[in-house]
Amino acid sequence: MTKLFRVNSRRGLWVVALLFLAGAQASQRQVADGKLYNVLSTLIAREVHETFDAVEEVGVQLLSNIGRPIDEPELAALEVRVKGGLTEGLKRRIAALVDVRLAGIERVTPLILAEQVTLY
């Protein structure tokens, strides 16, 4: 997984959100995308774990690519440990949940600004 670090200051939260909202240059956008993907990964992992009783553990990795829309990551990988094995039906339902959350990624920025999620 990626190396994690925490942004503690309120100012840092604003900078990250404003970089995304202002459509900043590529290197700054990567930082903003990374923060959004980090938060979204946590939200997806939590939701998958809480929604599907058979899921014991889940890890989510989202990787951005310069030039691609934020809701279309280069990679969306989930590692899922399931009681009794992962069925095709469960795979499809988890993939659908991930697609819905990626399509709604714009909802992450207000959560960050309201300090309702933790940044790493």
mmCIF file of N, CA and C in Angstrom, residues 10-119:
data_model
loop_
_atom_site.group_PDB
_atom_site.id
_atom_site.type_symbol
_atom_site.label_atom_id
_atom_site.label_comp_id
_atom_site.label_asym_id
_atom_site.label_seq_id
_atom_site.Cartn_x
_atom_site.Cartn_y
_atom_site.Cartn_z
ATOM 1 N N ARG A 10 -6.108 22.711 9.800
ATOM 2 C CA ARG A 10 -7.308 23.055 9.036
ATOM 3 C C ARG A 10 -6.899 23.674 7.705
ATOM 4 N N ARG A 11 -5.851 24.468 7.722
ATOM 5 C CA ARG A 11 -5.361 25.090 6.498
ATOM 6 C C ARG A 11 -4.990 24.023 5.465
ATOM 7 N N GLY A 12 -4.364 22.948 5.907
ATOM 8 C CA GLY A 12 -4.000 21.859 5.001
ATOM 9 C C GLY A 12 -5.215 21.248 4.332
ATOM 10 N N LEU A 13 -6.305 21.112 5.075
ATOM 11 C CA LEU A 13 -7.528 20.562 4.504
ATOM 12 C C LEU A 13 -8.055 21.469 3.402
ATOM 13 N N TRP A 14 -8.044 22.769 3.641
ATOM 14 C CA TRP A 14 -8.510 23.714 2.641
ATOM 15 C C TRP A 14 -7.638 23.669 1.398
ATOM 16 N N VAL A 15 -6.328 23.595 1.582
ATOM 17 C CA VAL A 15 -5.421 23.573 0.438
ATOM 18 C C VAL A 15 -5.729 22.376 -0.449
ATOM 19 N N VAL A 16 -5.888 21.207 0.141
ATOM 20 C CA VAL A 16 -6.181 20.000 -0.633
ATOM 21 C C VAL A 16 -7.487 20.168 -1.397
ATOM 22 N N ALA A 17 -8.527 20.630 -0.720
ATOM 23 C CA ALA A 17 -9.829 20.775 -1.372
ATOM 24 C C ALA A 17 -9.784 21.829 -2.470
ATOM 25 N N LEU A 18 -9.120 22.935 -2.208
ATOM 26 C CA LEU A 18 -9.061 24.001 -3.202
ATOM 27 C C LEU A 18 -8.253 23.594 -4.424
ATOM 28 N N LEU A 19 -7.209 22.800 -4.230
ATOM 29 C CA LEU A 19 -6.434 22.324 -5.375
ATOM 30 C C LEU A 19 -7.334 21.521 -6.309
ATOM 31 N N PHE A 20 -8.180 20.685 -5.732
ATOM 32 C CA PHE A 20 -9.076 19.879 -6.552
ATOM 33 C C PHE A 20 -10.122 20.766 -7.221
ATOM 34 N N LEU A 21 -10.717 21.652 -6.463
ATOM 35 C CA LEU A 21 -11.804 22.464 -7.000
ATOM 36 C C LEU A 21 -11.323 23.466 -8.046
ATOM 37 N N ALA A 22 -10.087 23.934 -7.897
ATOM 38 C CA ALA A 22 -9.576 24.943 -8.818
ATOM 39 C C ALA A 22 -8.977 24.336 -10.078
ATOM 40 N N GLY A 23 -8.896 23.021 -10.166
ATOM 41 C CA GLY A 23 -8.306 22.380 -11.334
ATOM 42 C C GLY A 23 -6.840 22.733 -11.452
ATOM 43 N N ALA A 24 -6.088 22.549 -10.386
ATOM 44 C CA ALA A 24 -4.682 22.941 -10.320
ATOM 45 C C ALA A 24 -3.827 22.157 -11.300
ATOM 46 N N GLN A 25 -2.562 22.540 -11.393
ATOM 47 C CA GLN A 25 -1.627 21.889 -12.307
ATOM 48 C C GLN A 25 -1.475 20.417 -11.950
ATOM 49 N N ALA A 26 -0.882 19.657 -12.854
ATOM 50 C CA ALA A 26 -0.822 18.204 -12.720
ATOM 51 C C ALA A 26 -0.230 17.736 -11.402
ATOM 52 N N SER A 27 0.914 18.255 -10.991
ATOM 53 C CA SER A 27 1.537 17.755 -9.769
ATOM 54 C C SER A 27 0.681 18.065 -8.553
ATOM 55 N N GLN A 28 0.060 19.237 -8.518
ATOM 56 C CA GLN A 28 -0.825 19.574 -7.418
ATOM 57 C C GLN A 28 -2.102 18.744 -7.491
ATOM 58 N N ARG A 29 -2.569 18.493 -8.683
ATOM 59 C CA ARG A 29 -3.784 17.691 -8.840
ATOM 60 C C ARG A 29 -3.545 16.270 -8.352
ATOM 61 N N GLN A 30 -2.340 15.742 -8.584
ATOM 62 C CA GLN A 30 -2.044 14.400 -8.106
ATOM 63 C C GLN A 30 -2.174 14.325 -6.594
ATOM 64 N N VAL A 31 -1.707 15.364 -5.894
ATOM 65 C CA VAL A 31 -1.832 15.390 -4.443
ATOM 66 C C VAL A 31 -3.299 15.408 -4.059
ATOM 67 N N ALA A 32 -4.081 16.265 -4.703
ATOM 68 C CA ALA A 32 -5.509 16.354 -4.404
ATOM 69 C C ALA A 32 -6.209 15.043 -4.725
ATOM 70 N N ASP A 33 -5.930 14.471 -5.897
ATOM 71 C CA ASP A 33 -6.531 13.191 -6.267
ATOM 72 C C ASP A 33 -6.173 12.123 -5.246
ATOM 73 N N GLY A 34 -4.918 12.115 -4.834
ATOM 74 C CA GLY A 34 -4.463 11.127 -3.863
ATOM 75 C C GLY A 34 -5.210 11.229 -2.548
ATOM 76 N N LYS A 35 -5.433 12.454 -2.086
ATOM 77 C CA LYS A 35 -6.191 12.647 -0.842
ATOM 78 C C LYS A 35 -7.634 12.183 -1.013
ATOM 79 N N LEU A 36 -8.242 12.566 -2.116
ATOM 80 C CA LEU A 36 -9.619 12.150 -2.356
ATOM 81 C C LEU A 36 -9.708 10.634 -2.469
ATOM 82 N N TYR A 37 -8.781 10.035 -3.199
ATOM 83 C CA TYR A 37 -8.778 8.577 -3.339
ATOM 84 C C TYR A 37 -8.528 7.898 -1.997
ATOM 85 N N ASN A 38 -7.679 8.484 -1.176
ATOM 86 C CA ASN A 38 -7.402 7.904 0.139
ATOM 87 C C ASN A 38 -8.670 7.877 0.981
ATOM 88 N N VAL A 39 -9.373 8.999 1.019
ATOM 89 C CA VAL A 39 -10.617 9.065 1.781
ATOM 90 C C VAL A 39 -11.656 8.140 1.174
ATOM 91 N N LEU A 40 -11.805 8.176 -0.143
ATOM 92 C CA LEU A 40 -12.795 7.327 -0.802
ATOM 93 C C LEU A 40 -12.482 5.848 -0.582
ATOM 94 N N SER A 41 -11.224 5.477 -0.619
ATOM 95 C CA SER A 41 -10.843 4.080 -0.365
ATOM 96 C C SER A 41 -11.294 3.636 1.014
ATOM 97 N N THR A 42 -11.090 4.491 1.996
ATOM 98 C CA THR A 42 -11.517 4.172 3.361
ATOM 99 C C THR A 42 -13.029 4.031 3.442
ATOM 100 N N LEU A 43 -13.749 4.951 2.807
ATOM 101 C CA LEU A 43 -15.211 4.893 2.824
ATOM 102 C C LEU A 43 -15.730 3.638 2.118
ATOM 103 N N ILE A 44 -15.113 3.294 0.991
ATOM 104 C CA ILE A 44 -15.528 2.092 0.254
ATOM 105 C C ILE A 44 -15.253 0.850 1.097
ATOM 106 N N ALA A 45 -14.071 0.763 1.676
ATOM 107 C CA ALA A 45 -13.726 -0.407 2.488
ATOM 108 C C ALA A 45 -14.710 -0.562 3.643
ATOM 109 N N ARG A 46 -14.997 0.524 4.315
ATOM 110 C CA ARG A 46 -15.939 0.482 5.442
ATOM 111 C C ARG A 46 -17.322 0.034 4.972
ATOM 112 N N GLU A 47 -17.777 0.595 3.847
ATOM 113 C CA GLU A 47 -19.111 0.252 3.358
ATOM 114 C C GLU A 47 -19.200 -1.209 2.910
ATOM 115 N N VAL A 48 -18.177 -1.685 2.225
ATOM 116 C CA VAL A 48 -18.167 -3.094 1.799
ATOM 117 C C VAL A 48 -18.217 -3.999 3.027
ATOM 118 N N HIS A 49 -17.420 -3.690 4.024
ATOM 119 C CA HIS A 49 -17.368 -4.511 5.239
ATOM 120 C C HIS A 49 -18.704 -4.502 5.973
ATOM 121 N N GLU A 50 -19.348 -3.335 6.046
ATOM 122 C CA GLU A 50 -20.616 -3.218 6.771
ATOM 123 C C GLU A 50 -21.810 -3.741 5.971
ATOM 124 N N THR A 51 -21.732 -3.708 4.650
ATOM 125 C CA THR A 51 -22.859 -4.093 3.807
ATOM 126 C C THR A 51 -22.956 -5.598 3.595
ATOM 127 N N PHE A 52 -21.830 -6.247 3.454
ATOM 128 C CA PHE A 52 -21.821 -7.664 3.113
ATOM 129 C C PHE A 52 -21.335 -8.483 4.315
ATOM 130 N N ASP A 53 -22.248 -9.233 4.900
ATOM 131 C CA ASP A 53 -21.954 -9.982 6.125
ATOM 132 C C ASP A 53 -20.811 -10.977 5.963
ATOM 133 N N ALA A 54 -20.641 -11.533 4.786
ATOM 134 C CA ALA A 54 -19.604 -12.539 4.568
ATOM 135 C C ALA A 54 -18.193 -11.944 4.524
ATOM 136 N N VAL A 55 -18.091 -10.651 4.332
ATOM 137 C CA VAL A 55 -16.780 -10.006 4.206
ATOM 138 C C VAL A 55 -16.163 -9.831 5.589
ATOM 139 N N GLU A 56 -14.979 -10.441 5.761
ATOM 140 C CA GLU A 56 -14.257 -10.339 7.034
ATOM 141 C C GLU A 56 -13.232 -9.206 7.011
ATOM 142 N N GLU A 57 -12.589 -9.016 5.875
ATOM 143 C CA GLU A 57 -11.566 -7.973 5.712
ATOM 144 C C GLU A 57 -11.637 -7.437 4.301
ATOM 145 N N VAL A 58 -11.315 -6.155 4.163
ATOM 146 C CA VAL A 58 -11.268 -5.574 2.827
ATOM 147 C C VAL A 58 -10.218 -4.469 2.796
ATOM 148 N N GLY A 59 -9.473 -4.421 1.711
ATOM 149 C CA GLY A 59 -8.511 -3.358 1.455
ATOM 150 C C GLY A 59 -8.787 -2.795 0.078
ATOM 151 N N VAL A 60 -8.690 -1.477 -0.043
ATOM 152 C CA VAL A 60 -9.006 -0.817 -1.310
ATOM 153 C C VAL A 60 -7.829 0.046 -1.740
ATOM 154 N N GLN A 61 -7.438 -0.075 -2.996
ATOM 155 C CA GLN A 61 -6.393 0.764 -3.566
ATOM 156 C C GLN A 61 -6.939 1.441 -4.818
ATOM 157 N N LEU A 62 -6.819 2.770 -4.854
ATOM 158 C CA LEU A 62 -7.212 3.545 -6.026
ATOM 159 C C LEU A 62 -5.984 4.302 -6.504
ATOM 160 N N LEU A 63 -5.705 4.227 -7.793
ATOM 161 C CA LEU A 63 -4.534 4.870 -8.371
ATOM 162 C C LEU A 63 -4.967 5.798 -9.491
ATOM 163 N N SER A 64 -4.561 7.068 -9.379
ATOM 164 C CA SER A 64 -4.938 8.045 -10.405
ATOM 165 C C SER A 64 -3.945 8.029 -11.558
ATOM 166 N N ASN A 65 -4.348 8.679 -12.645
ATOM 167 C CA ASN A 65 -3.494 8.816 -13.812
ATOM 168 C C ASN A 65 -3.730 10.211 -14.375
ATOM 169 N N ILE A 66 -2.654 10.971 -14.541
ATOM 170 C CA ILE A 66 -2.776 12.331 -15.058
ATOM 171 C C ILE A 66 -3.505 12.298 -16.395
ATOM 172 N N GLY A 67 -4.480 13.171 -16.531
ATOM 173 C CA GLY A 67 -5.230 13.269 -17.773
ATOM 174 C C GLY A 67 -6.533 12.492 -17.779
ATOM 175 N N ARG A 68 -6.687 11.581 -16.831
ATOM 176 C CA ARG A 68 -7.941 10.829 -16.756
ATOM 177 C C ARG A 68 -8.893 11.521 -15.790
ATOM 178 N N PRO A 69 -10.185 11.416 -16.017
ATOM 179 C CA PRO A 69 -11.152 11.989 -15.076
ATOM 180 C C PRO A 69 -10.993 11.367 -13.690
ATOM 181 N N ILE A 70 -11.256 12.156 -12.663
ATOM 182 C CA ILE A 70 -11.085 11.707 -11.278
ATOM 183 C C ILE A 70 -11.946 10.486 -10.965
ATOM 184 N N ASP A 71 -13.087 10.346 -11.613
ATOM 185 C CA ASP A 71 -13.959 9.202 -11.325
ATOM 186 C C ASP A 71 -13.604 7.966 -12.156
ATOM 187 N N GLU A 72 -12.482 8.044 -12.886
ATOM 188 C CA GLU A 72 -11.995 6.905 -13.666
ATOM 189 C C GLU A 72 -10.538 6.627 -13.306
ATOM 190 N N PRO A 73 -10.303 5.993 -12.157
ATOM 191 C CA PRO A 73 -8.917 5.738 -11.757
ATOM 192 C C PRO A 73 -8.223 4.769 -12.707
ATOM 193 N N GLU A 74 -6.907 4.868 -12.745
ATOM 194 C CA GLU A 74 -6.100 3.916 -13.515
ATOM 195 C C GLU A 74 -6.308 2.512 -12.961
ATOM 196 N N LEU A 75 -6.421 2.423 -11.629
ATOM 197 C CA LEU A 75 -6.566 1.129 -10.957
ATOM 198 C C LEU A 75 -7.530 1.278 -9.806
ATOM 199 N N ALA A 76 -8.456 0.360 -9.688
ATOM 200 C CA ALA A 76 -9.319 0.234 -8.516
ATOM 201 C C ALA A 76 -9.233 -1.228 -8.099
ATOM 202 N N ALA A 77 -8.433 -1.497 -7.073
ATOM 203 C CA ALA A 77 -8.193 -2.878 -6.654
ATOM 204 C C ALA A 77 -8.726 -3.094 -5.251
ATOM 205 N N LEU A 78 -9.449 -4.180 -5.068
ATOM 206 C CA LEU A 78 -9.943 -4.554 -3.753
ATOM 207 C C LEU A 78 -9.380 -5.916 -3.379
ATOM 208 N N GLU A 79 -8.910 -6.008 -2.159
ATOM 209 C CA GLU A 79 -8.511 -7.293 -1.592
ATOM 210 C C GLU A 79 -9.580 -7.634 -0.568
ATOM 211 N N VAL A 80 -10.267 -8.741 -0.780
ATOM 212 C CA VAL A 80 -11.402 -9.085 0.070
ATOM 213 C C VAL A 80 -11.214 -10.490 0.624
ATOM 214 N N ARG A 81 -11.363 -10.604 1.951
ATOM 215 C CA ARG A 81 -11.365 -11.926 2.583
ATOM 216 C C ARG A 81 -12.798 -12.203 3.006
ATOM 217 N N VAL A 82 -13.322 -13.328 2.526
ATOM 218 C CA VAL A 82 -14.734 -13.642 2.699
ATOM 219 C C VAL A 82 -14.891 -15.006 3.352
ATOM 220 N N LYS A 83 -15.834 -15.099 4.277
ATOM 221 C CA LYS A 83 -16.187 -16.398 4.861
ATOM 222 C C LYS A 83 -16.772 -17.277 3.758
ATOM 223 N N GLY A 84 -16.226 -18.455 3.569
ATOM 224 C CA GLY A 84 -16.785 -19.384 2.603
ATOM 225 C C GLY A 84 -16.403 -19.129 1.158
ATOM 226 N N GLY A 85 -15.560 -18.155 0.874
ATOM 227 C CA GLY A 85 -15.114 -17.902 -0.486
ATOM 228 C C GLY A 85 -15.908 -16.807 -1.178
ATOM 229 N N LEU A 86 -15.277 -16.210 -2.148
ATOM 230 C CA LEU A 86 -15.860 -15.090 -2.887
ATOM 231 C C LEU A 86 -16.620 -15.617 -4.099
ATOM 232 N N THR A 87 -17.926 -15.414 -4.119
ATOM 233 C CA THR A 87 -18.759 -15.873 -5.228
ATOM 234 C C THR A 87 -18.806 -14.813 -6.325
ATOM 235 N N GLU A 88 -19.205 -15.225 -7.516
ATOM 236 C CA GLU A 88 -19.347 -14.286 -8.627
ATOM 237 C C GLU A 88 -20.406 -13.230 -8.311
ATOM 238 N N GLY A 89 -21.485 -13.646 -7.669
ATOM 239 C CA GLY A 89 -22.543 -12.705 -7.311
ATOM 240 C C GLY A 89 -22.046 -11.629 -6.356
ATOM 241 N N LEU A 90 -21.266 -12.022 -5.367
ATOM 242 C CA LEU A 90 -20.719 -11.062 -4.409
ATOM 243 C C LEU A 90 -19.718 -10.138 -5.095
ATOM 244 N N LYS A 91 -18.915 -10.682 -6.001
ATOM 245 C CA LYS A 91 -17.970 -9.850 -6.773
ATOM 246 C C LYS A 91 -18.713 -8.765 -7.544
ATOM 247 N N ARG A 92 -19.808 -9.151 -8.204
ATOM 248 C CA ARG A 92 -20.586 -8.195 -8.989
ATOM 249 C C ARG A 92 -21.198 -7.117 -8.096
ATOM 250 N N ARG A 93 -21.720 -7.507 -6.936
ATOM 251 C CA ARG A 93 -22.339 -6.536 -6.032
ATOM 252 C C ARG A 93 -21.301 -5.580 -5.458
ATOM 253 N N ILE A 94 -20.124 -6.082 -5.137
ATOM 254 C CA ILE A 94 -19.054 -5.213 -4.629
ATOM 255 C C ILE A 94 -18.591 -4.266 -5.736
ATOM 256 N N ALA A 95 -18.417 -4.787 -6.950
ATOM 257 C CA ALA A 95 -17.993 -3.947 -8.078
ATOM 258 C C ALA A 95 -19.018 -2.852 -8.353
ATOM 259 N N ALA A 96 -20.299 -3.165 -8.244
ATOM 260 C CA ALA A 96 -21.344 -2.165 -8.455
ATOM 261 C C ALA A 96 -21.273 -1.078 -7.389
ATOM 262 N N LEU A 97 -21.023 -1.468 -6.149
ATOM 263 C CA LEU A 97 -20.882 -0.493 -5.068
ATOM 264 C C LEU A 97 -19.704 0.433 -5.342
ATOM 265 N N VAL A 98 -18.576 -0.127 -5.770
ATOM 266 C CA VAL A 98 -17.387 0.677 -6.078
ATOM 267 C C VAL A 98 -17.693 1.649 -7.218
ATOM 268 N N ASP A 99 -18.367 1.188 -8.266
ATOM 269 C CA ASP A 99 -18.724 2.059 -9.394
ATOM 270 C C ASP A 99 -19.586 3.235 -8.942
ATOM 271 N N VAL A 100 -20.550 2.972 -8.081
ATOM 272 C CA VAL A 100 -21.429 4.032 -7.583
ATOM 273 C C VAL A 100 -20.623 5.044 -6.765
ATOM 274 N N ARG A 101 -19.740 4.566 -5.901
ATOM 275 C CA ARG A 101 -18.937 5.473 -5.065
ATOM 276 C C ARG A 101 -17.962 6.297 -5.911
ATOM 277 N N LEU A 102 -17.365 5.698 -6.934
ATOM 278 C CA LEU A 102 -16.476 6.459 -7.819
ATOM 279 C C LEU A 102 -17.255 7.526 -8.587
ATOM 280 N N ALA A 103 -18.441 7.187 -9.035
ATOM 281 C CA ALA A 103 -19.263 8.155 -9.764
ATOM 282 C C ALA A 103 -19.660 9.330 -8.875
ATOM 283 N N GLY A 104 -19.700 9.114 -7.554
ATOM 284 C CA GLY A 104 -20.075 10.168 -6.626
ATOM 285 C C GLY A 104 -18.893 10.748 -5.865
ATOM 286 N N ILE A 105 -17.694 10.693 -6.459
ATOM 287 C CA ILE A 105 -16.494 11.144 -5.756
ATOM 288 C C ILE A 105 -16.555 12.622 -5.358
ATOM 289 N N GLU A 106 -17.382 13.406 -6.052
ATOM 290 C CA GLU A 106 -17.486 14.826 -5.705
ATOM 291 C C GLU A 106 -18.059 15.029 -4.298
ATOM 292 N N ARG A 107 -18.652 13.998 -3.736
ATOM 293 C CA ARG A 107 -19.200 14.099 -2.374
ATOM 294 C C ARG A 107 -18.119 14.007 -1.302
ATOM 295 N N VAL A 108 -16.906 13.631 -1.685
ATOM 296 C CA VAL A 108 -15.825 13.476 -0.721
ATOM 297 C C VAL A 108 -15.290 14.830 -0.248
ATOM 298 N N THR A 109 -15.153 15.791 -1.143
ATOM 299 C CA THR A 109 -14.594 17.100 -0.781
ATOM 300 C C THR A 109 -15.375 17.770 0.349
ATOM 301 N N PRO A 110 -16.711 17.817 0.305
ATOM 302 C CA PRO A 110 -17.436 18.415 1.439
ATOM 303 C C PRO A 110 -17.192 17.673 2.757
ATOM 304 N N LEU A 111 -17.016 16.358 2.714
ATOM 305 C CA LEU A 111 -16.712 15.607 3.934
ATOM 306 C C LEU A 111 -15.368 16.034 4.516
ATOM 307 N N ILE A 112 -14.399 16.267 3.635
ATOM 308 C CA ILE A 112 -13.078 16.717 4.077
ATOM 309 C C ILE A 112 -13.182 18.110 4.686
ATOM 310 N N LEU A 113 -13.862 19.009 4.002
ATOM 311 C CA LEU A 113 -14.000 20.380 4.480
ATOM 312 C C LEU A 113 -14.741 20.468 5.807
ATOM 313 N N ALA A 114 -15.689 19.588 6.006
ATOM 314 C CA ALA A 114 -16.460 19.569 7.258
ATOM 315 C C ALA A 114 -15.737 18.767 8.338
ATOM 316 N N GLU A 115 -14.553 18.255 8.025
ATOM 317 C CA GLU A 115 -13.742 17.453 8.954
ATOM 318 C C GLU A 115 -14.525 16.237 9.465
ATOM 319 N N GLN A 116 -15.310 15.624 8.585
ATOM 320 C CA GLN A 116 -16.072 14.432 8.933
ATOM 321 C C GLN A 116 -15.317 13.149 8.612
ATOM 322 N N VAL A 117 -14.153 13.285 7.999
ATOM 323 C CA VAL A 117 -13.300 12.133 7.680
ATOM 324 C C VAL A 117 -11.865 12.462 8.102
ATOM 325 N N THR A 118 -11.083 11.420 8.293
ATOM 326 C CA THR A 118 -9.683 11.601 8.672
ATOM 327 C C THR A 118 -8.802 11.547 7.447
ATOM 328 N N LEU A 119 -7.873 12.492 7.344
ATOM 329 C CA LEU A 119 -6.893 12.494 6.262
ATOM 330 C C LEU A 119 -5.609 11.854 6.756
#
